[in-house]
XYZ file of C-alpha atoms in Angstrom:
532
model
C -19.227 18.687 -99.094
C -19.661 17.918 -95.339
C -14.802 17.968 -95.320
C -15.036 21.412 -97.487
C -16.861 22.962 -95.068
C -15.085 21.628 -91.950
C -11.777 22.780 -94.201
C -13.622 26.187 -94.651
C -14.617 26.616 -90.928
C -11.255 26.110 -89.701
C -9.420 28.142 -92.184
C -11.679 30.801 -90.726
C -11.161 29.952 -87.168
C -7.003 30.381 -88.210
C -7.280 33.562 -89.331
C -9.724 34.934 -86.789
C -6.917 33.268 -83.832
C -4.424 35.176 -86.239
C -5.877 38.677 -86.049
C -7.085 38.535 -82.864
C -2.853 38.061 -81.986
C -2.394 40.954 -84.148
C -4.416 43.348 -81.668
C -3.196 41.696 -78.551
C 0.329 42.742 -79.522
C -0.895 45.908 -81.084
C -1.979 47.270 -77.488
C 0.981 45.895 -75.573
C 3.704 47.258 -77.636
C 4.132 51.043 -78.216
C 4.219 52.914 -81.189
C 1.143 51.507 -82.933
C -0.373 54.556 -83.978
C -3.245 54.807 -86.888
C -3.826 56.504 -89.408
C -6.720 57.984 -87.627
C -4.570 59.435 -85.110
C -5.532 56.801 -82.629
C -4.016 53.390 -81.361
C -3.284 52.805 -77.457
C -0.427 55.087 -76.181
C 1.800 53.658 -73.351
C 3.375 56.132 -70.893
C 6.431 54.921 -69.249
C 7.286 56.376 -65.952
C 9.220 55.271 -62.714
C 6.362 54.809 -60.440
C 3.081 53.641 -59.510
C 0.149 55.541 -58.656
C -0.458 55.693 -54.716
C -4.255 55.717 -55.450
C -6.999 56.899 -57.752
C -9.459 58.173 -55.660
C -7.989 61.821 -56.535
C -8.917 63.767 -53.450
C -7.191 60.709 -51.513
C -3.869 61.427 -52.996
C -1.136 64.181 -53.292
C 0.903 62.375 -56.199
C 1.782 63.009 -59.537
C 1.665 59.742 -60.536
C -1.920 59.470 -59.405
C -3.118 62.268 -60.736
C -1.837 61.951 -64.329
C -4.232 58.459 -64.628
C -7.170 60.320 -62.826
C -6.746 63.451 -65.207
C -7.719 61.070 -68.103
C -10.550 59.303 -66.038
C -12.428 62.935 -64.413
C -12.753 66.117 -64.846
C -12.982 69.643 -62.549
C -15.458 72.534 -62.464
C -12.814 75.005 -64.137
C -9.166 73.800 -66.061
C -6.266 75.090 -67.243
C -5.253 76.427 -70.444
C -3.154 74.018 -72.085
C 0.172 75.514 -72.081
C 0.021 77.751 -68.574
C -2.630 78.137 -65.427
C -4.742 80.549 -67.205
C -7.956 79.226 -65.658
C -10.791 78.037 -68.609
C -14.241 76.782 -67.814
C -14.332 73.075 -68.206
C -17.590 71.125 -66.682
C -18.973 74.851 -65.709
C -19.252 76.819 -68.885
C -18.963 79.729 -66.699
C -19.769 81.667 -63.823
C -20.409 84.518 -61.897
C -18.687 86.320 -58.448
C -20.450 89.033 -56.118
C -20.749 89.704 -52.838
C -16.797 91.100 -52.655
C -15.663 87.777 -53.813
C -17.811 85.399 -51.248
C -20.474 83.868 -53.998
C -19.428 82.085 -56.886
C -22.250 80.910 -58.843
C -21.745 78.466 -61.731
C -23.804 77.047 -64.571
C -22.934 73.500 -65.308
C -22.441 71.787 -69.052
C -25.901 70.195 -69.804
C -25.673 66.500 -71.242
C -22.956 65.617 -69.328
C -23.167 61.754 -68.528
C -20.282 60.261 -66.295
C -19.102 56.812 -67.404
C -21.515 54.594 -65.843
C -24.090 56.064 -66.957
C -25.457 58.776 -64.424
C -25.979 62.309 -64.770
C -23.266 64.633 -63.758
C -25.185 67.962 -62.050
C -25.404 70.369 -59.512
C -26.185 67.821 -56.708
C -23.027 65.370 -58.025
C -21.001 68.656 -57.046
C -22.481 69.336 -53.982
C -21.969 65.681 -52.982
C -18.353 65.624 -53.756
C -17.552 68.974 -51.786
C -19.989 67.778 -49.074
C -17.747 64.176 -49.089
C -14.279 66.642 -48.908
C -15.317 68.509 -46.370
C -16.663 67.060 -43.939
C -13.264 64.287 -44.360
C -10.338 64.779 -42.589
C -6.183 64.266 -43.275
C -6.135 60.980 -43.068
C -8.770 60.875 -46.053
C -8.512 63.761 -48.310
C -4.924 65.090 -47.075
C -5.146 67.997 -49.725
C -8.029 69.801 -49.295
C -7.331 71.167 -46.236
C -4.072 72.696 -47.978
C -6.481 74.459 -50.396
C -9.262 75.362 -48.553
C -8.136 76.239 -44.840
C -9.517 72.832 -43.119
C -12.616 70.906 -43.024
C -15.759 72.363 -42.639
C -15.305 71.626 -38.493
C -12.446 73.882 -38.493
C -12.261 78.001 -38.044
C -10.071 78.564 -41.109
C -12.276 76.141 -43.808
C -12.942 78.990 -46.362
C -16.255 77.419 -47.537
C -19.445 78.337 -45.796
C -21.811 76.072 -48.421
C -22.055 75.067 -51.178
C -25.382 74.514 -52.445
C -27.347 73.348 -55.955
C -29.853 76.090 -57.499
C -30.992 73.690 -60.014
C -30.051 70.713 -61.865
C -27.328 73.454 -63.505
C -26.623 75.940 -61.440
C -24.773 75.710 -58.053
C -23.541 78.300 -55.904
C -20.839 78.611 -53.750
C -20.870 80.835 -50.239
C -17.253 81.646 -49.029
C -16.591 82.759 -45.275
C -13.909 85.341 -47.264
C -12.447 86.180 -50.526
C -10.130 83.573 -51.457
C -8.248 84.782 -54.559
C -7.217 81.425 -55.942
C -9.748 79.932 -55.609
C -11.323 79.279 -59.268
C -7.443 78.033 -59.584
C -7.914 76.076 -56.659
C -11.133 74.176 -58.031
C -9.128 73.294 -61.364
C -6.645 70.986 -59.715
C -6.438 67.281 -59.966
C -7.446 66.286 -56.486
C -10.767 68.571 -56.708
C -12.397 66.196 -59.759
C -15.674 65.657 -59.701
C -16.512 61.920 -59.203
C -19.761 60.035 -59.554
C -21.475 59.568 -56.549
C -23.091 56.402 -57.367
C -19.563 54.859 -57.737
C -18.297 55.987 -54.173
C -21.574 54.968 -52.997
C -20.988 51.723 -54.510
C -17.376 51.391 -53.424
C -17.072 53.274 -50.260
C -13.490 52.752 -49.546
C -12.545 51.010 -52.554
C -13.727 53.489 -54.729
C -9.709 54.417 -55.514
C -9.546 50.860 -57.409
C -12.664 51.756 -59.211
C -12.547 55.392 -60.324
C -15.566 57.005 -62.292
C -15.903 60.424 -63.762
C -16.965 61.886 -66.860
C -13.629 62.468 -68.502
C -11.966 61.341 -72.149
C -10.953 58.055 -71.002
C -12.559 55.447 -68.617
C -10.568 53.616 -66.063
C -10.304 49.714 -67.148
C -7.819 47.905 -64.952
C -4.512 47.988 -62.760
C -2.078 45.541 -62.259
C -0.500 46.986 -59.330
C 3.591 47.999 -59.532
C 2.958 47.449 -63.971
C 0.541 48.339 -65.331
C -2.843 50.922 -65.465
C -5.332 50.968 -68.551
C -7.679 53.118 -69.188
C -9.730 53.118 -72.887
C -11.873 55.802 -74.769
C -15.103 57.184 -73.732
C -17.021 56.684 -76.582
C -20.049 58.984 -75.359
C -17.643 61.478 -74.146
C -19.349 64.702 -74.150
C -16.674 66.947 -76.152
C -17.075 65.823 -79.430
C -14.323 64.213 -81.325
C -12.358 62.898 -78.868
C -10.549 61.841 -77.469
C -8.260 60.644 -80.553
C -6.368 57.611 -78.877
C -7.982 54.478 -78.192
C -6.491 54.088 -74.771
C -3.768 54.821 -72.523
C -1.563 52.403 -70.531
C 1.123 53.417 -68.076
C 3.425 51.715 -67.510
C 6.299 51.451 -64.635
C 9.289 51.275 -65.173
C 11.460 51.789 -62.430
C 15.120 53.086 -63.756
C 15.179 55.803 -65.961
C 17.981 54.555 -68.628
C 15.614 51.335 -68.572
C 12.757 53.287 -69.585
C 14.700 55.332 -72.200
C 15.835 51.896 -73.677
C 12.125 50.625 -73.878
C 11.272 54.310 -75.572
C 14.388 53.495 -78.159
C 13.443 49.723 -79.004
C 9.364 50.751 -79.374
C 7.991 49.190 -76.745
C 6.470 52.129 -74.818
C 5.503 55.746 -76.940
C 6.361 58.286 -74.797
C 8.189 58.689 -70.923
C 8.862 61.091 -68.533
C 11.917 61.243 -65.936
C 14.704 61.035 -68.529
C 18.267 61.404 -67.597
C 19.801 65.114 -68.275
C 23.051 62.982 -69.527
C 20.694 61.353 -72.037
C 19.483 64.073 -73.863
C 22.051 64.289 -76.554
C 21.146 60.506 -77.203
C 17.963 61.129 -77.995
C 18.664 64.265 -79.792
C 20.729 62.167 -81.879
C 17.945 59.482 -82.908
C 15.801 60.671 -85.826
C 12.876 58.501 -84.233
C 12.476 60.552 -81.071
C 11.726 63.845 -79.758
C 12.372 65.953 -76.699
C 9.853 67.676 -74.720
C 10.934 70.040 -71.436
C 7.878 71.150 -69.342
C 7.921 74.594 -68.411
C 9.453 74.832 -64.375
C 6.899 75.130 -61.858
C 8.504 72.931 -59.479
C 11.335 72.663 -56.033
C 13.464 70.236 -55.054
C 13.921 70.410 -50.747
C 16.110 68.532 -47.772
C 13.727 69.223 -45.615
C 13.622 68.605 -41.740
C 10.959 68.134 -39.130
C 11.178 70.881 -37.018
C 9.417 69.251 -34.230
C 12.666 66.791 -33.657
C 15.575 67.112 -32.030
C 18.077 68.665 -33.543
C 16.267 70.019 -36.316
C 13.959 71.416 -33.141
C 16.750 74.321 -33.210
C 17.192 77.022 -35.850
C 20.988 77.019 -35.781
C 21.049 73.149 -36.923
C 18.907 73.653 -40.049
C 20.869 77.019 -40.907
C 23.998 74.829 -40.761
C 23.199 71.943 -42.999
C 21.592 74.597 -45.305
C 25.568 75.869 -45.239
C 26.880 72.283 -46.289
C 24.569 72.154 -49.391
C 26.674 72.336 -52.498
C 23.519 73.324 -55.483
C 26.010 74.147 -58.402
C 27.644 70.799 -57.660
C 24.649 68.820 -57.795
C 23.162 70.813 -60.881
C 26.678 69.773 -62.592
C 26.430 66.095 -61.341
C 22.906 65.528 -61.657
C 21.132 67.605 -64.051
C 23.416 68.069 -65.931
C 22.385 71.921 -66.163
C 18.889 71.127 -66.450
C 17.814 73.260 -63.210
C 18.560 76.336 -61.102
C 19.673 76.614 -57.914
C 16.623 77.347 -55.348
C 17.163 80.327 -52.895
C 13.414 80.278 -52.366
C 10.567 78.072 -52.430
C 8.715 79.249 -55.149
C 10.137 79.154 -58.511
C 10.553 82.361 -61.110
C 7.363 81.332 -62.786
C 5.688 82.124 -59.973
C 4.108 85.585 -59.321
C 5.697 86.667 -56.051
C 8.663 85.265 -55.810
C 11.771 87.184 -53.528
C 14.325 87.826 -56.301
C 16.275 89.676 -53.175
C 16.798 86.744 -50.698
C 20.577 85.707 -50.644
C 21.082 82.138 -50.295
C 22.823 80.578 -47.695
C 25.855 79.652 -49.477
C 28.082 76.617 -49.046
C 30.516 77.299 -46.457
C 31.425 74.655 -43.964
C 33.528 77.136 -41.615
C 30.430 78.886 -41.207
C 28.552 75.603 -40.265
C 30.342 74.630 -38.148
C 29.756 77.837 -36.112
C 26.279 77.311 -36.145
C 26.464 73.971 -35.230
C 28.463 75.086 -32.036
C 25.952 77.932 -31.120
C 23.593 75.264 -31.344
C 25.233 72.823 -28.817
C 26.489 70.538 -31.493
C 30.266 70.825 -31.953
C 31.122 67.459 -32.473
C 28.466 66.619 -34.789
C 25.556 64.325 -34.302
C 23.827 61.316 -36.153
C 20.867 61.350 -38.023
C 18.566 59.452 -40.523
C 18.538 61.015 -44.012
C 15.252 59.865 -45.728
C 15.762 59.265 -49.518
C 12.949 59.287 -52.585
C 12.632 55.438 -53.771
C 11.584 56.980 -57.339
C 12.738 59.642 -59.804
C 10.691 62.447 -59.813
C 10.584 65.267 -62.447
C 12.510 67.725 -59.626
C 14.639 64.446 -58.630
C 15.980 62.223 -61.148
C 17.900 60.467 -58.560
C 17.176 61.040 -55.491
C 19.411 58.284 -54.014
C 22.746 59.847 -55.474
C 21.452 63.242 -54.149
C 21.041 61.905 -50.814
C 24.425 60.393 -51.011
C 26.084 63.570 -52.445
C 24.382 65.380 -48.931
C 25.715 62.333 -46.731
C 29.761 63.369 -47.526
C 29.018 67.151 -46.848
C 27.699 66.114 -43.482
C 30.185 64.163 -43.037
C 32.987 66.990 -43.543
C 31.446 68.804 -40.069
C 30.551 65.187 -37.980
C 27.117 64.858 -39.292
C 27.245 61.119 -39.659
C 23.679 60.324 -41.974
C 21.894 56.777 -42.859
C 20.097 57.112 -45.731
C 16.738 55.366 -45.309
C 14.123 54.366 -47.965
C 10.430 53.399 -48.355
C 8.142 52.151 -51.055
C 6.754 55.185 -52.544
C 3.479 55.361 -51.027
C 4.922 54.622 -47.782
C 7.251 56.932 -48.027
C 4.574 59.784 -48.511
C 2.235 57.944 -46.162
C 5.239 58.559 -43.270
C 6.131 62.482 -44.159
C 2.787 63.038 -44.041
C 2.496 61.668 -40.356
C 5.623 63.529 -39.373
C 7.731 60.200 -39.018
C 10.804 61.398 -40.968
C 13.163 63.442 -39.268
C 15.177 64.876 -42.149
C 14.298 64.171 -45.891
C 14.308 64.298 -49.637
C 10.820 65.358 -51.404
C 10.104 68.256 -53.946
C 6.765 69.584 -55.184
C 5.691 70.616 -58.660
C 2.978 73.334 -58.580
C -0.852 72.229 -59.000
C -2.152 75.763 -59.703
C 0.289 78.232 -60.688
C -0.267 80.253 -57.623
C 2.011 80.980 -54.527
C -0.367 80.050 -52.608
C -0.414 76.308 -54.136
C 3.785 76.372 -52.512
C 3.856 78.634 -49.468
C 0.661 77.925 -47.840
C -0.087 74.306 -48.746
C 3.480 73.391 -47.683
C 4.364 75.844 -44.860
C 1.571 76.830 -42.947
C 0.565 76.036 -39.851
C -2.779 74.951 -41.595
C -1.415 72.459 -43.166
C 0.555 69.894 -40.851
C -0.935 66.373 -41.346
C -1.808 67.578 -45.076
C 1.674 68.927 -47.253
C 3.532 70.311 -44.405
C 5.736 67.836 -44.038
C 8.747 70.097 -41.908
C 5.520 70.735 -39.607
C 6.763 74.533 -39.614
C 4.783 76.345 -37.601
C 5.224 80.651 -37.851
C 2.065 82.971 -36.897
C 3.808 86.084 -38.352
C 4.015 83.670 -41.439
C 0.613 82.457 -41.050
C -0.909 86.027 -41.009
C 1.074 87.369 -44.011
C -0.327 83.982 -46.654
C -3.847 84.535 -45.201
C -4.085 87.516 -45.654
C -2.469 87.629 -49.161
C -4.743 85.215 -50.022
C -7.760 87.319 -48.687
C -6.722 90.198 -50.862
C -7.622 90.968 -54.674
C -4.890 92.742 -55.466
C -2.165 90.855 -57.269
C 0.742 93.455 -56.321
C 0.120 93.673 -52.809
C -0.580 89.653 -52.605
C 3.170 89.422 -54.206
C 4.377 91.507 -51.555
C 2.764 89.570 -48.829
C 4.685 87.014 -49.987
C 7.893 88.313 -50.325
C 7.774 88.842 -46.185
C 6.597 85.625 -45.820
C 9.701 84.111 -47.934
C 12.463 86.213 -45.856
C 10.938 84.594 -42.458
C 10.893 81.021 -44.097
C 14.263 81.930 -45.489
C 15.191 82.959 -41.769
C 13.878 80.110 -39.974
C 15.150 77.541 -42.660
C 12.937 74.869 -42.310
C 14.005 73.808 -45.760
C 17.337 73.765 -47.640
C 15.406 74.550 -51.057
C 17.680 72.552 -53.515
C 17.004 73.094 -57.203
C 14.394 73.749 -59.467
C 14.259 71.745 -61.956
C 13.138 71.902 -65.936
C 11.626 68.292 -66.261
C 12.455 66.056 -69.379
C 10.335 63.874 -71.280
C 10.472 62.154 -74.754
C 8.241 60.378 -77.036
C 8.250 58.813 -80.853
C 7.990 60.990 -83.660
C 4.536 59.382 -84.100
C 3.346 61.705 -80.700
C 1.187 64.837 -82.121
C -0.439 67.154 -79.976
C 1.664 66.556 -76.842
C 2.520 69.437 -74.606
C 3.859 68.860 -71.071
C 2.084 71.283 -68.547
C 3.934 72.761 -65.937
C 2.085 71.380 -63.041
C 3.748 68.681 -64.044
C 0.968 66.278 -65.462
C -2.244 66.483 -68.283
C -5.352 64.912 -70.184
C -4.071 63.386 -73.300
C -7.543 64.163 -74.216
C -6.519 65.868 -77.494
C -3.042 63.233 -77.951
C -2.984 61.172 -81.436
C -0.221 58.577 -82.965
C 0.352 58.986 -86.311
C-alpha cells in the first residue's frame, strides 16, 4: 500500500516536472499563441532599451517597453496622431488657450497598488520640470525649458480634486494636448520613484496593460499582463518579451524558424522572402520619420556654412535609396516628411555635384580637403537599416573632393549619450516623429531651445527661433504651416543637416499576429495584440 503510493506520488511529481517544461519553453519560443488570443509575444529588434524611466530617454527602443508598462493624459488614435483621451476622459481649454482643465479616469490603480490622481500628475510634471538635460533631456524640447527658464511654457500645474487638474500656460501652445500624448510624458507612480530615486528606470511602474517584470540587459525585457488593468478585457496577450537581436537577416531567420513572433528593422532586399513564405506577413508603418548626416556647427569646419553646403553637394540620395532601401524611402529635401502638415514642397535640394563642392569648399578655405571623424549608428534603426554601409557609402564621396573620414562607433546609449553633449563632430542619426506635429521635428531638433536636449548640430538661428515660436503660439493651422515653410528655407540655407531619406519602416510577424498595426511614430501598446 505504503510502494503504491510512493509509485503514485512520483508518477505525479513526473508529470507535474513535465508540464511545468512545457510552459518554460512555451514563453521562450515564439509563436505560441492560444486559442484565447493570448500566449507571450516576443518582439525581436536590433537594440536595447537605453532606459525605462521614460522622461529619462529619447529612444525608440525605450519607449516601445514603457508604452506597454504606462500610460499618458491624452493618446493617439491607433492608426494616425489624432489625439484621444486616454487617463483624462476629457477636458476643457479657455482663457485663449492658457488653461487646460482635465477630469481624470476614476478607479484607476497603477501596478503596485496606489491610486493614480490628480496629485500623481502634478508630481510627475512637478519632477519634469523642475529637472534639467542631463535628467529629462526631452522635455525641454516640448515644453520650452524647465520651469527656471524664460521660454518653459507651463506656469502650473495644479490638482482641483482627486479628478480634476488644471493646467496654467504662460501662452497658447498649439500642440500641446499632442505634446502630453507622447511616450516620454507617461505618468509614473510616485511611490515607485520615491522608492527608487535614481533607479527607478530598472523598476518602472505605471498603470498601463502590461507590468514591467525583468531585464536581462543587451537580451532580454519581460513584461506580463495586468490583471486589474482598468480597460476591461485586456490586454489579450499574456506577456511581452523583447528581444535583441543585433543583425537584421539574424532576426529575420529567428522570425522564419519560430523562435520570436514578430520584428521590426527588416532588410528592404528581404521583403520578397517573406512575401514568399505563407507563414509570414508584412507590415510598413506609415513615414513619419528622417534620416540626417548631421554636423556640429559649433566645430571647426562644420563652424562655416560653405563646408556643410559642400558635403550636402557630395550626398548621392537616389544611390543610397537603390543600395540600401531598396526603394523603400524618399529622398529628404527637408526635415519634415510629407505627412507632416507644413512641409516646403518648394525647397530644391542641393543636388549631388562634386564640381560644385569643391567650390564651396575653396570659398571656405578648404581646397585641399581636410580630415574628419564620421560618427556611425551601432544599430539599425527604422530610418537606417544600416547605418554602417551608409556611413561608408558617404566616406568615398568625401573622398572624391579630399575629405578623408574615420568612421567612429559607440554602444548605442553612448552614442546618444555623446550627441547629446555635443561630442560628435559630424554624424549619422535620424528621428521618427513622436507627435505628428512640425513642431515635434523643427523645434525639438533645431532650435536654439533645444541644445543639450535633441539638437544635436547645436544650430543656433534667432530669425529661426522667432518663426517656430511663434507658429507654435498661433491657432491657426494655415498660418502655423507657413511659419514653417520660412523656417525650412533658412535651415535649408544654413544646412546644418544633409537630410538623407525618409524612410517607410518594415516589420513582419507570423500569421498568428491579429490586431497589429505599426504607428507612425514609430512604436505602440500591444494593448489590444492577440496570437491566434
Amino acid at each position: 500500500m505504503k510502494r503504491s503510493l510512493l509509485t503514485a506520488l512520483a508518477l505525479i511529481l513526473v508529470l507535474s516536472l513535465g508540464l511545468a517544461g512545457c510552459k518554460s519553453s512555451s514563453e521562450s519560443t515564439g509563436g505560441k499563441g492560444s486559442s484565447s488570443g493570448g500566449g507571450v509575444m516576443i518582439y525581436g529588434r536590433g537594440g536595447d532599451a537605453v532606459g525605462l524611466d521614460p522622461a529619462h530617454e529619447t529612444d525608440g527602443e525605450s519607449f516601445i517597453v514603457t508604452e506597454q508598462v504606462m500610460e499618458t493624459l491624452t493618446g493617439y488614435k491607433k492608426e494616425n496622431t489624432d489625439v484621444v483621451p486616454e487617463l483624462a476622459k476629457s477636458w476643457k481649454i479657455s482663457d485663449g488657450g492658457k488653461k487646460y482643465t482635465f477630469t481624470l479616469e476614476k478607479g484607476v490603480k497603477f501596478q503596485d497598488g496606489t491610486d493614480f490622481n490628480a496629485d500623481a500628475v502634478v508630481k510627475n510634471f512637478d519632477r519634469w520640470m523642475n529637472g534639467d538635460a542631463a535628467k529629462f533631456p526631452y522635455y525641454a524640447s516640448m515644453f520650452g525649458g524647465y520651469k527656471k527658464d524664460p521660454g518653459h511654457v507651463i506656469k502650473e500645474v495644479k490638482a482641483i480634486d482627486d479628478t480634476t487638474v488644471e493646467f496654467t500656460l504662460k501662452r497658447p501652445q498649439a500642440p500641446f494636448l499632442k505634446n502630453l500624448a507622447m511616450s516620454p510624458f507617461a505618468i509614473s507612480s510616485p511611490a515607485a520613484i520615491d522608492k527608487y530615486g535614481d533607479k527607478y528606470g530598472e523598476h518602472p511602474v505605471g498603470t498601463g496593460p502590461f507590468k514591467f517584470k525583468e531585464w536581462k540587459r543587451g537580451d532580454t525585457i519581460s513584461v506580463v499582463k495586468n490583471d486589474k488593468y482598468w480597460k476591461k478585457g485586456l490586454p489579450k496577450l499574456d506577456g511581452v518579451t523583447f528581444k535583441v537581436i543585433k543583425d537584421n537577416s539574424s532576426r529575420l531567420n529567428a522570425l522564419t524558424k519560430g523562435e520570436v513572433d514578430l520584428i521590426d528593422g527588416v532588410n528592404p532586399s528581404d521583403l520578397d522572402k517573406i512575401k514568399a513564405d505563407n507563414k509570414l506577413q508584412i507590415f510598413e508603418r506609415p513615414s513619419m520619420n528622417v534620416a540626417y548626416f548631421g554636423f556640429n556647427v559649433e566645430k571647426a569646419p562644420f563652424n562655416k556654412k560653405e563646408v556643410r553646403q559642400a558635403i550636402s553637394h557630395l550626398v548621392n540620395k537616389d544611390e543610397l535609396i537603390k543600395n540600401f532601401y531598396n526603394g523603400t524611402a524618399e529622398p529628404a529635401a527637408t526635415p519634415l516628411p510629407s505627412s507632416i502638415a507644413g512641409q516646403n514642397k518648394d525647397i530644391q535640394d542641393y543636388g549631388y555635384d562634386e564640381a560644385k563642392a569643391k567650390e564651396l569648399l575653396k570659398k571656405a578655405g578648404y581646397e585641399k580637403g581636410f580630415k574628419m571623424d564620421l560618427w556611425a549608428m551601432p544599430v539599425s534603426r527604422p530610418y537606417m537599416p544600416n547605418g554602417q554601409k551608409i556611413a561608408e557609402a558617404i566616406q568615398a564621396n568625401l573622398a572624391k573632393v579630399g575629405i578623408k573620414a574615420n568612421i567612429v562607433t559607440f554602444e548605442w546609449g553612448t552614442y546618444l549619450e555623446k550627441l547629446r553633449k555635443g561630442e560628435a563632430p559630424a554624424f549619422l542619426i535620424g528621428w521618427t516623429g513622436d507627435n505628428g506635429d512640425a513642431d515635434n521635428f523643427l523645434y525639438a531638433l533645431l532650435d536654439k531651445d533645444t541644445i543639450d536636449s535633441n539638437n544635436y548640430s547645436r544650430y543656433k538661428s534667432e530669425p529661426v527661433h522667432k518663426l517656430l515660436i511663434e507658429a507654435q503660439s498661433t491657432a491657426d493651422e494655415g498660418k502655423r504651416e507657413e511659419l514653417y515653410k520660412k523656417a525650412q528655407e533658412i535651415i535649408h540655407e544654413d544646412a546644418p543637416w544633409v537630410p538623407l531619406v525618409h524612410a517607410k519602416p518594415q516589420l513582419a510577424g507570423t500569421n498568428s499576429i491579429k490586431g497589429f498595426y505599426p504607428h507612425p511614430k514609430g512604436s505602440q501598446s500591444f494593448v489590444d495584440v492577440s496570437m491566434k
